[in-house]
Amino acid sequence: MAKSKKLDSLIKALQIMPGVGPRSATRIAYHLLARRRNESLTLANIIEDAMHNIKLCKSCRDYSDDDVCPLCSNVKRQNTGLLCIVETPSDVRAIDNAHAFEGLYFVLHGHLSPIDGIGPEDIGLPILQDKFEKGEIKEIIIATNPTIEGDVTASYIASMARNFDIKVSKIASGVPVGGELDNVDENTLATSLKNRLPY
Amino acid sequence: MAKSKKLDSLIKALQIMPGVGPRSATRIAYHLLARRRNESLTLANIIEDAMHNIKLCKSCRDYSDDDVCPLCSNVKRQNTGLLCIVETPSDVRAIDNAHAFEGLYFVLHGHLSPIDGIGPEDIGLPILQDKFEKGEIKEIIIATNPTIEGDVTASYIASMARNFDIKVSKIASGVPVGGELDNVDENTLATSLKNRLPY
């Protein structure tokens, strides 16, 4: 029995969020109503603003408030001639948080998947081709996911880049740093052996 | 480095939700941006509507879209003369989902806690007193949490009710149905022994 239809709608609507099922949506809804009415109104405004106004940077296709994001406008980063190619905007965030890369990014928003009808145009490869043609990129680092689709996409991009004499590398796959070997799956271990480095 | 301030605001704002920390807020924000822009705008509207318009039922103090909620307006429930007293609106939902109670509810929105300055007025006891005076309540079932504060609140309400010759009971505390005894904490086991029932 629904005592408040608005509350039921809220509980249902909250479930568009990943990881939020009926139980946690219910908990969230009651919590917001009881203790966070003002902050919830702010949240609603922020969601609205974000969904209407966050666009894709014209250069890297990452989420941006402006036509070109601050990272792409950064001359120091431009001068590196380095371009890191990733599948999703959250990959950019992950890599940037590692503080180990000072170049530019390019976001595919997916990977090649002929079965699903996802071809080169759908993942922005014509824009990438333009970048290659301009001659400002000296090296690309491919950081697609280490999955079959990610690898296929990587090799497609690698052959595009080679037409322009651009250096191509791919991020290393292997055992996670700080992990324990017996928790690592067989494929990863096999890869880490195949890709072993001189010591 | 923030590439999109609006995205950072969204990630921060999402963290008002219980159980949502920086990591899951980030995951949620990217997911909504990538795949659920329209549903997110709907969610924003629903949150706004809920926070502005969900009020407390004048009779039971549960969340309601109307001045008096459909449950309190239900004559069949009124006629039982039964009133179940709980601490929070989500307790009403929990008990109602058990389909074992056909009477009316009353929500305290907390419990007595002199240390925090929470007295009888803060948990709606004057309204409860009015209900008792009207004479329509024949029995109250106290379903406050089995905590010290919940028990103190329960005994306060019990003595209020006894002034009106209202039958008072309290929900049973004991081992959870379907649970295993060796997973039950000692206090609960001790209570279940003390409150054992003839068989």
Tab-separated table of N, CA and C in Angstrom, chain A residues 63-196:
chain	number	residue	atom	x	y	z
A	63	TYR	N	34.163	14.797	-20.897
A	63	TYR	CA	33.142	15.728	-20.424
A	63	TYR	C	33.770	17.069	-20.099
A	64	SER	N	33.077	18.133	-20.450
A	64	SER	CA	33.636	19.464	-20.267
A	64	SER	C	32.520	20.487	-20.122
A	65	ASP	N	32.793	21.562	-19.357
A	65	ASP	CA	31.822	22.655	-19.259
A	65	ASP	C	31.949	23.588	-20.455
A	66	ASP	N	33.133	23.626	-21.054
A	66	ASP	CA	33.397	24.538	-22.173
A	66	ASP	C	33.579	23.736	-23.457
A	67	ASP	N	33.645	24.453	-24.583
A	67	ASP	CA	33.821	23.769	-25.864
A	67	ASP	C	35.107	22.959	-25.884
A	68	VAL	N	36.165	23.558	-25.318
A	68	VAL	CA	37.426	22.829	-25.199
A	68	VAL	C	37.792	22.783	-23.720
A	69	CYS	N	38.142	21.595	-23.223
A	69	CYS	CA	38.347	21.443	-21.782
A	69	CYS	C	39.685	22.057	-21.346
A	70	PRO	N	39.832	22.385	-20.052
A	70	PRO	CA	41.058	23.039	-19.581
A	70	PRO	C	42.312	22.200	-19.854
A	71	LEU	N	42.159	20.901	-19.853
A	71	LEU	CA	43.317	20.049	-20.080
A	71	LEU	C	43.828	20.169	-21.528
A	72	CYS	N	42.886	20.177	-22.467
A	72	CYS	CA	43.281	20.311	-23.877
A	72	CYS	C	43.825	21.703	-24.183
A	73	SER	N	43.386	22.713	-23.403
A	73	SER	CA	43.859	24.079	-23.636
A	73	SER	C	45.230	24.307	-23.024
A	74	ASN	N	45.730	23.334	-22.277
A	74	ASN	CA	46.983	23.490	-21.546
A	74	ASN	C	48.186	23.310	-22.501
A	75	VAL	N	48.911	24.423	-22.705
A	75	VAL	CA	49.994	24.416	-23.713
A	75	VAL	C	51.092	23.427	-23.333
A	76	LYS	N	51.356	23.329	-22.027
A	76	LYS	CA	52.388	22.395	-21.580
A	76	LYS	C	52.056	20.957	-21.990
A	77	ARG	N	50.792	20.619	-21.827
A	77	ARG	CA	50.353	19.277	-22.225
A	77	ARG	C	50.403	19.119	-23.749
A	78	GLN	N	49.992	20.160	-24.459
A	78	GLN	CA	50.021	20.094	-25.926
A	78	GLN	C	51.446	19.835	-26.413
A	79	ASN	N	52.413	20.496	-25.769
A	79	ASN	CA	53.798	20.419	-26.226
A	79	ASN	C	54.437	19.042	-26.050
A	80	THR	N	53.824	18.201	-25.196
A	80	THR	CA	54.405	16.868	-25.021
A	80	THR	C	54.271	16.037	-26.301
A	81	GLY	N	53.272	16.343	-27.125
A	81	GLY	CA	53.034	15.539	-28.327
A	81	GLY	C	52.506	14.147	-28.015
A	82	LEU	N	52.130	13.925	-26.752
A	82	LEU	CA	51.648	12.620	-26.302
A	82	LEU	C	50.124	12.599	-26.274
A	83	LEU	N	49.537	11.511	-26.727
A	83	LEU	CA	48.087	11.376	-26.675
A	83	LEU	C	47.729	10.008	-26.105
A	84	CYS	N	46.990	10.020	-25.034
A	84	CYS	CA	46.564	8.770	-24.411
A	84	CYS	C	45.117	8.502	-24.816
A	85	ILE	N	44.864	7.341	-25.402
A	85	ILE	CA	43.537	7.033	-25.945
A	85	ILE	C	42.823	6.038	-25.037
A	86	VAL	N	41.651	6.442	-24.547
A	86	VAL	CA	40.923	5.603	-23.587
A	86	VAL	C	39.495	5.380	-24.050
A	87	GLU	N	38.847	4.393	-23.437
A	87	GLU	CA	37.473	4.083	-23.842
A	87	GLU	C	36.445	5.040	-23.249
A	88	THR	N	36.628	5.407	-21.974
A	88	THR	CA	35.573	6.193	-21.321
A	88	THR	C	36.138	7.401	-20.574
A	89	PRO	N	35.284	8.405	-20.316
A	89	PRO	CA	35.713	9.566	-19.539
A	89	PRO	C	36.225	9.168	-18.147
A	90	SER	N	35.646	8.114	-17.565
A	90	SER	CA	36.132	7.768	-16.222
A	90	SER	C	37.536	7.161	-16.285
A	91	ASP	N	37.933	6.640	-17.455
A	91	ASP	CA	39.313	6.189	-17.614
A	91	ASP	C	40.271	7.387	-17.559
A	92	VAL	N	39.863	8.510	-18.149
A	92	VAL	CA	40.688	9.732	-18.078
A	92	VAL	C	40.907	10.095	-16.617
A	93	ARG	N	39.807	10.102	-15.862
A	93	ARG	CA	39.915	10.450	-14.437
A	93	ARG	C	40.859	9.492	-13.706
A	94	ALA	N	40.700	8.187	-13.994
A	94	ALA	CA	41.530	7.191	-13.317
A	94	ALA	C	43.010	7.422	-13.622
A	95	ILE	N	43.330	7.630	-14.896
A	95	ILE	CA	44.731	7.814	-15.281
A	95	ILE	C	45.264	9.133	-14.728
A	96	ASP	N	44.419	10.169	-14.813
A	96	ASP	CA	44.877	11.457	-14.304
A	96	ASP	C	45.152	11.397	-12.802
A	97	ASN	N	44.354	10.602	-12.082
A	97	ASN	CA	44.577	10.463	-10.636
A	97	ASN	C	45.876	9.741	-10.317
A	98	ALA	N	46.406	8.991	-11.309
A	98	ALA	CA	47.664	8.273	-11.081
A	98	ALA	C	48.868	9.217	-11.204
A	99	HIS	N	48.635	10.446	-11.687
A	99	HIS	CA	49.692	11.465	-11.804
A	99	HIS	C	50.936	10.937	-12.509
A	100	ALA	N	50.760	10.141	-13.555
A	100	ALA	CA	51.914	9.577	-14.246
A	100	ALA	C	51.895	9.903	-15.732
A	101	PHE	N	50.971	10.777	-16.132
A	101	PHE	CA	50.859	11.104	-17.548
A	101	PHE	C	50.626	12.602	-17.695
A	102	GLU	N	51.414	13.240	-18.526
A	102	GLU	CA	51.354	14.703	-18.630
A	102	GLU	C	50.880	15.167	-19.999
A	103	GLY	N	50.443	14.225	-20.841
A	103	GLY	CA	50.051	14.614	-22.195
A	103	GLY	C	48.554	14.849	-22.313
A	104	LEU	N	48.031	14.695	-23.525
A	104	LEU	CA	46.612	14.901	-23.790
A	104	LEU	C	45.882	13.553	-23.844
A	105	TYR	N	44.551	13.638	-23.783
A	105	TYR	CA	43.748	12.420	-23.834
A	105	TYR	C	42.843	12.441	-25.056
A	106	PHE	N	42.367	11.270	-25.405
A	106	PHE	CA	41.286	11.189	-26.386
A	106	PHE	C	40.330	10.071	-25.938
A	107	VAL	N	39.054	10.404	-25.861
A	107	VAL	CA	38.064	9.450	-25.349
A	107	VAL	C	37.233	8.870	-26.492
A	108	LEU	N	37.223	7.563	-26.602
A	108	LEU	CA	36.488	6.881	-27.664
A	108	LEU	C	34.989	6.786	-27.369
A	109	HIS	N	34.613	6.770	-26.100
A	109	HIS	CA	33.233	6.474	-25.683
A	109	HIS	C	32.795	5.113	-26.201
A	110	GLY	N	33.608	4.116	-25.979
A	110	GLY	CA	33.251	2.764	-26.391
A	110	GLY	C	34.423	2.083	-27.055
A	111	HIS	N	34.102	1.002	-27.747
A	111	HIS	CA	35.130	0.267	-28.488
A	111	HIS	C	34.484	-0.295	-29.748
A	112	LEU	N	35.309	-0.668	-30.686
A	112	LEU	CA	34.779	-1.266	-31.912
A	112	LEU	C	34.054	-2.557	-31.559
A	113	SER	N	32.892	-2.758	-32.146
A	113	SER	CA	32.137	-3.981	-31.895
A	113	SER	C	31.206	-4.223	-33.066
A	114	PRO	N	31.729	-4.825	-34.127
A	114	PRO	CA	30.925	-5.024	-35.347
A	114	PRO	C	29.602	-5.728	-35.056
A	115	ILE	N	29.617	-6.675	-34.111
A	115	ILE	CA	28.388	-7.401	-33.766
A	115	ILE	C	27.287	-6.464	-33.306
A	116	ASP	N	27.675	-5.417	-32.550
A	116	ASP	CA	26.687	-4.444	-32.076
A	116	ASP	C	26.552	-3.269	-33.036
A	117	GLY	N	27.175	-3.366	-34.196
A	117	GLY	CA	27.075	-2.285	-35.172
A	117	GLY	C	27.875	-1.053	-34.797
A	118	ILE	N	28.896	-1.212	-33.969
A	118	ILE	CA	29.703	-0.056	-33.568
A	118	ILE	C	30.982	-0.022	-34.405
A	119	GLY	N	31.022	0.923	-35.302
A	119	GLY	CA	32.152	1.057	-36.211
A	119	GLY	C	33.029	2.235	-35.857
A	120	PRO	N	34.055	2.517	-36.667
A	120	PRO	CA	35.026	3.573	-36.390
A	120	PRO	C	34.390	4.956	-36.165
A	121	GLU	N	33.325	5.290	-36.923
A	121	GLU	CA	32.709	6.614	-36.777
A	121	GLU	C	32.073	6.759	-35.396
A	122	ASP	N	31.560	5.633	-34.866
A	122	ASP	CA	30.826	5.692	-33.594
A	122	ASP	C	31.744	5.947	-32.411
A	123	ILE	N	33.042	5.708	-32.594
A	123	ILE	CA	33.960	5.927	-31.480
A	123	ILE	C	34.948	7.058	-31.806
A	124	GLY	N	34.513	7.949	-32.706
A	124	GLY	CA	35.247	9.195	-32.937
A	124	GLY	C	36.553	9.056	-33.694
A	125	LEU	N	36.744	7.938	-34.399
A	125	LEU	CA	38.033	7.757	-35.072
A	125	LEU	C	38.301	8.774	-36.187
A	126	PRO	N	37.258	9.293	-36.878
A	126	PRO	CA	37.557	10.356	-37.853
A	126	PRO	C	38.211	11.586	-37.196
A	127	ILE	N	37.762	11.920	-35.978
A	127	ILE	CA	38.361	13.058	-35.257
A	127	ILE	C	39.813	12.738	-34.909
A	128	LEU	N	40.045	11.476	-34.550
A	128	LEU	CA	41.402	11.054	-34.212
A	128	LEU	C	42.295	11.127	-35.451
A	129	GLN	N	41.736	10.695	-36.577
A	129	GLN	CA	42.440	10.762	-37.863
A	129	GLN	C	42.856	12.221	-38.155
A	130	ASP	N	41.921	13.165	-37.951
A	130	ASP	CA	42.238	14.593	-38.141
A	130	ASP	C	43.429	15.001	-37.289
A	131	LYS	N	43.426	14.546	-36.037
A	131	LYS	CA	44.516	14.879	-35.125
A	131	LYS	C	45.835	14.354	-35.678
A	132	PHE	N	45.805	13.125	-36.142
A	132	PHE	CA	47.018	12.516	-36.694
A	132	PHE	C	47.508	13.340	-37.893
A	133	GLU	N	46.553	13.762	-38.751
A	133	GLU	CA	46.919	14.500	-39.967
A	133	GLU	C	47.558	15.848	-39.646
A	134	LYS	N	47.125	16.456	-38.544
A	134	LYS	CA	47.671	17.772	-38.182
A	134	LYS	C	49.146	17.696	-37.809
A	135	GLY	N	49.604	16.505	-37.436
A	135	GLY	CA	51.041	16.334	-37.194
A	135	GLY	C	51.525	16.784	-35.826
A	136	GLU	N	50.583	17.076	-34.917
A	136	GLU	CA	51.032	17.533	-33.592
A	136	GLU	C	51.266	16.367	-32.617
A	137	ILE	N	50.774	15.204	-32.975
A	137	ILE	CA	50.913	14.030	-32.106
A	137	ILE	C	52.170	13.264	-32.492
A	138	LYS	N	53.076	13.085	-31.536
A	138	LYS	CA	54.310	12.329	-31.813
A	138	LYS	C	54.173	10.876	-31.361
A	139	GLU	N	53.408	10.675	-30.305
A	139	GLU	CA	53.269	9.320	-29.771
A	139	GLU	C	51.868	9.125	-29.213
A	140	ILE	N	51.294	7.957	-29.486
A	140	ILE	CA	50.027	7.651	-28.814
A	140	ILE	C	50.247	6.481	-27.847
A	141	ILE	N	49.587	6.598	-26.706
A	141	ILE	CA	49.583	5.508	-25.730
A	141	ILE	C	48.159	4.973	-25.700
A	142	ILE	N	47.993	3.735	-26.126
A	142	ILE	CA	46.642	3.178	-26.171
A	142	ILE	C	46.322	2.553	-24.820
A	143	ALA	N	45.234	3.015	-24.222
A	143	ALA	CA	44.846	2.522	-22.901
A	143	ALA	C	43.412	2.014	-22.927
A	144	THR	N	43.079	1.270	-23.974
A	144	THR	CA	41.762	0.623	-24.008
A	144	THR	C	41.767	-0.515	-22.989
A	145	ASN	N	40.586	-0.995	-22.661
A	145	ASN	CA	40.510	-2.087	-21.693
A	145	ASN	C	41.170	-3.347	-22.244
A	146	PRO	N	41.812	-4.143	-21.389
A	146	PRO	CA	42.435	-5.385	-21.841
A	146	PRO	C	41.403	-6.494	-22.038
A	147	THR	N	40.451	-6.208	-22.968
A	147	THR	CA	39.417	-7.185	-23.315
A	147	THR	C	39.551	-7.455	-24.807
A	148	ILE	N	38.789	-8.398	-25.321
A	148	ILE	CA	38.885	-8.680	-26.757
A	148	ILE	C	38.538	-7.428	-27.564
A	149	GLU	N	37.389	-6.788	-27.238
A	149	GLU	CA	36.981	-5.601	-27.982
A	149	GLU	C	38.006	-4.479	-27.841
A	150	GLY	N	38.521	-4.331	-26.611
A	150	GLY	CA	39.523	-3.288	-26.373
A	150	GLY	C	40.773	-3.534	-27.196
A	151	ASP	N	41.188	-4.793	-27.284
A	151	ASP	CA	42.396	-5.122	-28.043
A	151	ASP	C	42.188	-4.908	-29.539
A	152	VAL	N	40.998	-5.293	-30.041
A	152	VAL	CA	40.696	-5.086	-31.466
A	152	VAL	C	40.742	-3.590	-31.777
A	153	THR	N	40.116	-2.796	-30.901
A	153	THR	CA	40.114	-1.348	-31.088
A	153	THR	C	41.534	-0.815	-31.070
A	154	ALA	N	42.329	-1.311	-30.146
A	154	ALA	CA	43.720	-0.866	-30.026
A	154	ALA	C	44.484	-1.145	-31.317
A	155	SER	N	44.299	-2.341	-31.886
A	155	SER	CA	45.118	-2.664	-33.059
A	155	SER	C	44.638	-1.861	-34.267
A	156	TYR	N	43.344	-1.561	-34.301
A	156	TYR	CA	42.822	-0.708	-35.382
A	156	TYR	C	43.447	0.684	-35.310
A	157	ILE	N	43.472	1.238	-34.111
A	157	ILE	CA	44.023	2.586	-33.919
A	157	ILE	C	45.528	2.588	-34.193
A	158	ALA	N	46.187	1.510	-33.776
A	158	ALA	CA	47.634	1.417	-33.989
A	158	ALA	C	47.961	1.475	-35.475
A	159	SER	N	47.137	0.764	-36.284
A	159	SER	CA	47.470	0.783	-37.720
A	159	SER	C	47.154	2.137	-38.341
A	160	MET	N	46.109	2.818	-37.821
A	160	MET	CA	45.845	4.197	-38.269
A	160	MET	C	47.064	5.075	-38.018
A	161	ALA	N	47.613	4.943	-36.817
A	161	ALA	CA	48.705	5.830	-36.398
A	161	ALA	C	49.975	5.572	-37.188
A	162	ARG	N	50.188	4.301	-37.518
A	162	ARG	CA	51.435	3.958	-38.216
A	162	ARG	C	51.510	4.601	-39.597
A	163	ASN	N	50.338	4.877	-40.198
A	163	ASN	CA	50.328	5.581	-41.490
A	163	ASN	C	50.944	6.973	-41.387
A	164	PHE	N	51.019	7.490	-40.165
A	164	PHE	CA	51.526	8.854	-39.977
A	164	PHE	C	52.867	8.858	-39.252
A	165	ASP	N	53.478	7.700	-39.190
A	165	ASP	CA	54.772	7.608	-38.511
A	165	ASP	C	54.708	8.060	-37.059
A	166	ILE	N	53.577	7.779	-36.433
A	166	ILE	CA	53.419	8.114	-35.019
A	166	ILE	C	53.842	6.898	-34.201
A	167	LYS	N	54.604	7.165	-33.150
A	167	LYS	CA	55.028	6.084	-32.265
A	167	LYS	C	53.793	5.555	-31.527
A	168	VAL	N	53.686	4.250	-31.412
A	168	VAL	CA	52.499	3.676	-30.761
A	168	VAL	C	52.931	2.797	-29.596
A	169	SER	N	52.318	2.994	-28.437
A	169	SER	CA	52.546	2.043	-27.357
A	169	SER	C	51.214	1.708	-26.702
A	170	LYS	N	51.248	0.690	-25.869
A	170	LYS	CA	50.016	0.249	-25.204
A	170	LYS	C	50.357	0.082	-23.725
A	171	ILE	N	49.465	0.457	-22.843
A	171	ILE	CA	49.785	0.322	-21.419
A	171	ILE	C	49.988	-1.156	-21.070
A	172	ALA	N	50.851	-1.385	-20.075
A	172	ALA	CA	51.205	-2.753	-19.704
A	172	ALA	C	50.050	-3.466	-19.025
A	173	SER	N	49.901	-4.752	-19.330
A	173	SER	CA	48.960	-5.618	-18.632
A	173	SER	C	49.775	-6.568	-17.757
A	174	GLY	N	49.355	-6.842	-16.559
A	174	GLY	CA	50.103	-7.766	-15.708
A	174	GLY	C	49.536	-7.776	-14.306
A	175	VAL	N	50.321	-8.265	-13.378
A	175	VAL	CA	49.815	-8.387	-12.006
A	175	VAL	C	49.682	-7.003	-11.382
A	176	PRO	N	48.589	-6.743	-10.671
A	176	PRO	CA	48.388	-5.453	-10.030
A	176	PRO	C	49.468	-5.204	-8.970
A	177	VAL	N	49.938	-3.959	-8.908
A	177	VAL	CA	50.960	-3.621	-7.925
A	177	VAL	C	50.358	-3.709	-6.524
A	178	GLY	N	51.064	-4.397	-5.619
A	178	GLY	CA	50.560	-4.534	-4.252
A	178	GLY	C	49.638	-5.732	-4.087
A	179	GLY	N	49.326	-6.415	-5.190
A	179	GLY	CA	48.441	-7.573	-5.103
A	179	GLY	C	49.218	-8.823	-4.731
A	180	GLU	N	48.513	-9.901	-4.516
A	180	GLU	CA	49.177	-11.155	-4.235
A	180	GLU	C	48.968	-12.091	-5.414
A	181	LEU	N	50.034	-12.764	-5.799
A	181	LEU	CA	50.002	-13.563	-7.026
A	181	LEU	C	48.894	-14.605	-7.034
A	182	ASP	N	48.636	-15.218	-5.863
A	182	ASP	CA	47.644	-16.288	-5.896
A	182	ASP	C	46.210	-15.766	-5.976
A	183	ASN	N	46.052	-14.434	-5.946
A	183	ASN	CA	44.726	-13.870	-6.176
A	183	ASN	C	44.547	-13.407	-7.610
A	184	VAL	N	45.583	-13.547	-8.418
A	184	VAL	CA	45.528	-13.030	-9.779
A	184	VAL	C	45.054	-14.136	-10.722
A	185	ASP	N	44.165	-13.789	-11.649
A	185	ASP	CA	43.609	-14.828	-12.537
A	185	ASP	C	44.670	-15.323	-13.517
A	186	GLU	N	44.390	-16.479	-14.129
A	186	GLU	CA	45.384	-17.151	-14.974
A	186	GLU	C	45.767	-16.335	-16.202
A	187	ASN	N	44.764	-15.705	-16.848
A	187	ASN	CA	45.070	-14.924	-18.048
A	187	ASN	C	46.036	-13.802	-17.738
A	188	THR	N	45.806	-13.141	-16.606
A	188	THR	CA	46.663	-12.021	-16.229
A	188	THR	C	48.069	-12.515	-15.936
A	189	LEU	N	48.157	-13.648	-15.231
A	189	LEU	CA	49.475	-14.209	-14.927
A	189	LEU	C	50.202	-14.607	-16.209
A	190	ALA	N	49.473	-15.256	-17.128
A	190	ALA	CA	50.086	-15.659	-18.395
A	190	ALA	C	50.605	-14.422	-19.134
A	191	THR	N	49.801	-13.357	-19.143
A	191	THR	CA	50.219	-12.117	-19.808
A	191	THR	C	51.451	-11.530	-19.141
A	192	SER	N	51.469	-11.577	-17.816
A	192	SER	CA	52.599	-10.985	-17.091
A	192	SER	C	53.884	-11.763	-17.357
A	193	LEU	N	53.755	-13.068	-17.635
A	193	LEU	CA	54.944	-13.863	-17.975
A	193	LEU	C	55.396	-13.541	-19.397
A	194	LYS	N	54.438	-13.512	-20.309
A	194	LYS	CA	54.741	-13.231	-21.723
A	194	LYS	C	55.417	-11.851	-21.848
A	195	ASN	N	54.899	-10.888	-21.087
A	195	ASN	CA	55.415	-9.514	-21.198
A	195	ASN	C	56.500	-9.216	-20.179
A	196	ARG	N	57.200	-10.238	-19.697
A	196	ARG	CA	58.201	-9.994	-18.656
A	196	ARG	C	59.269	-9.020	-19.145
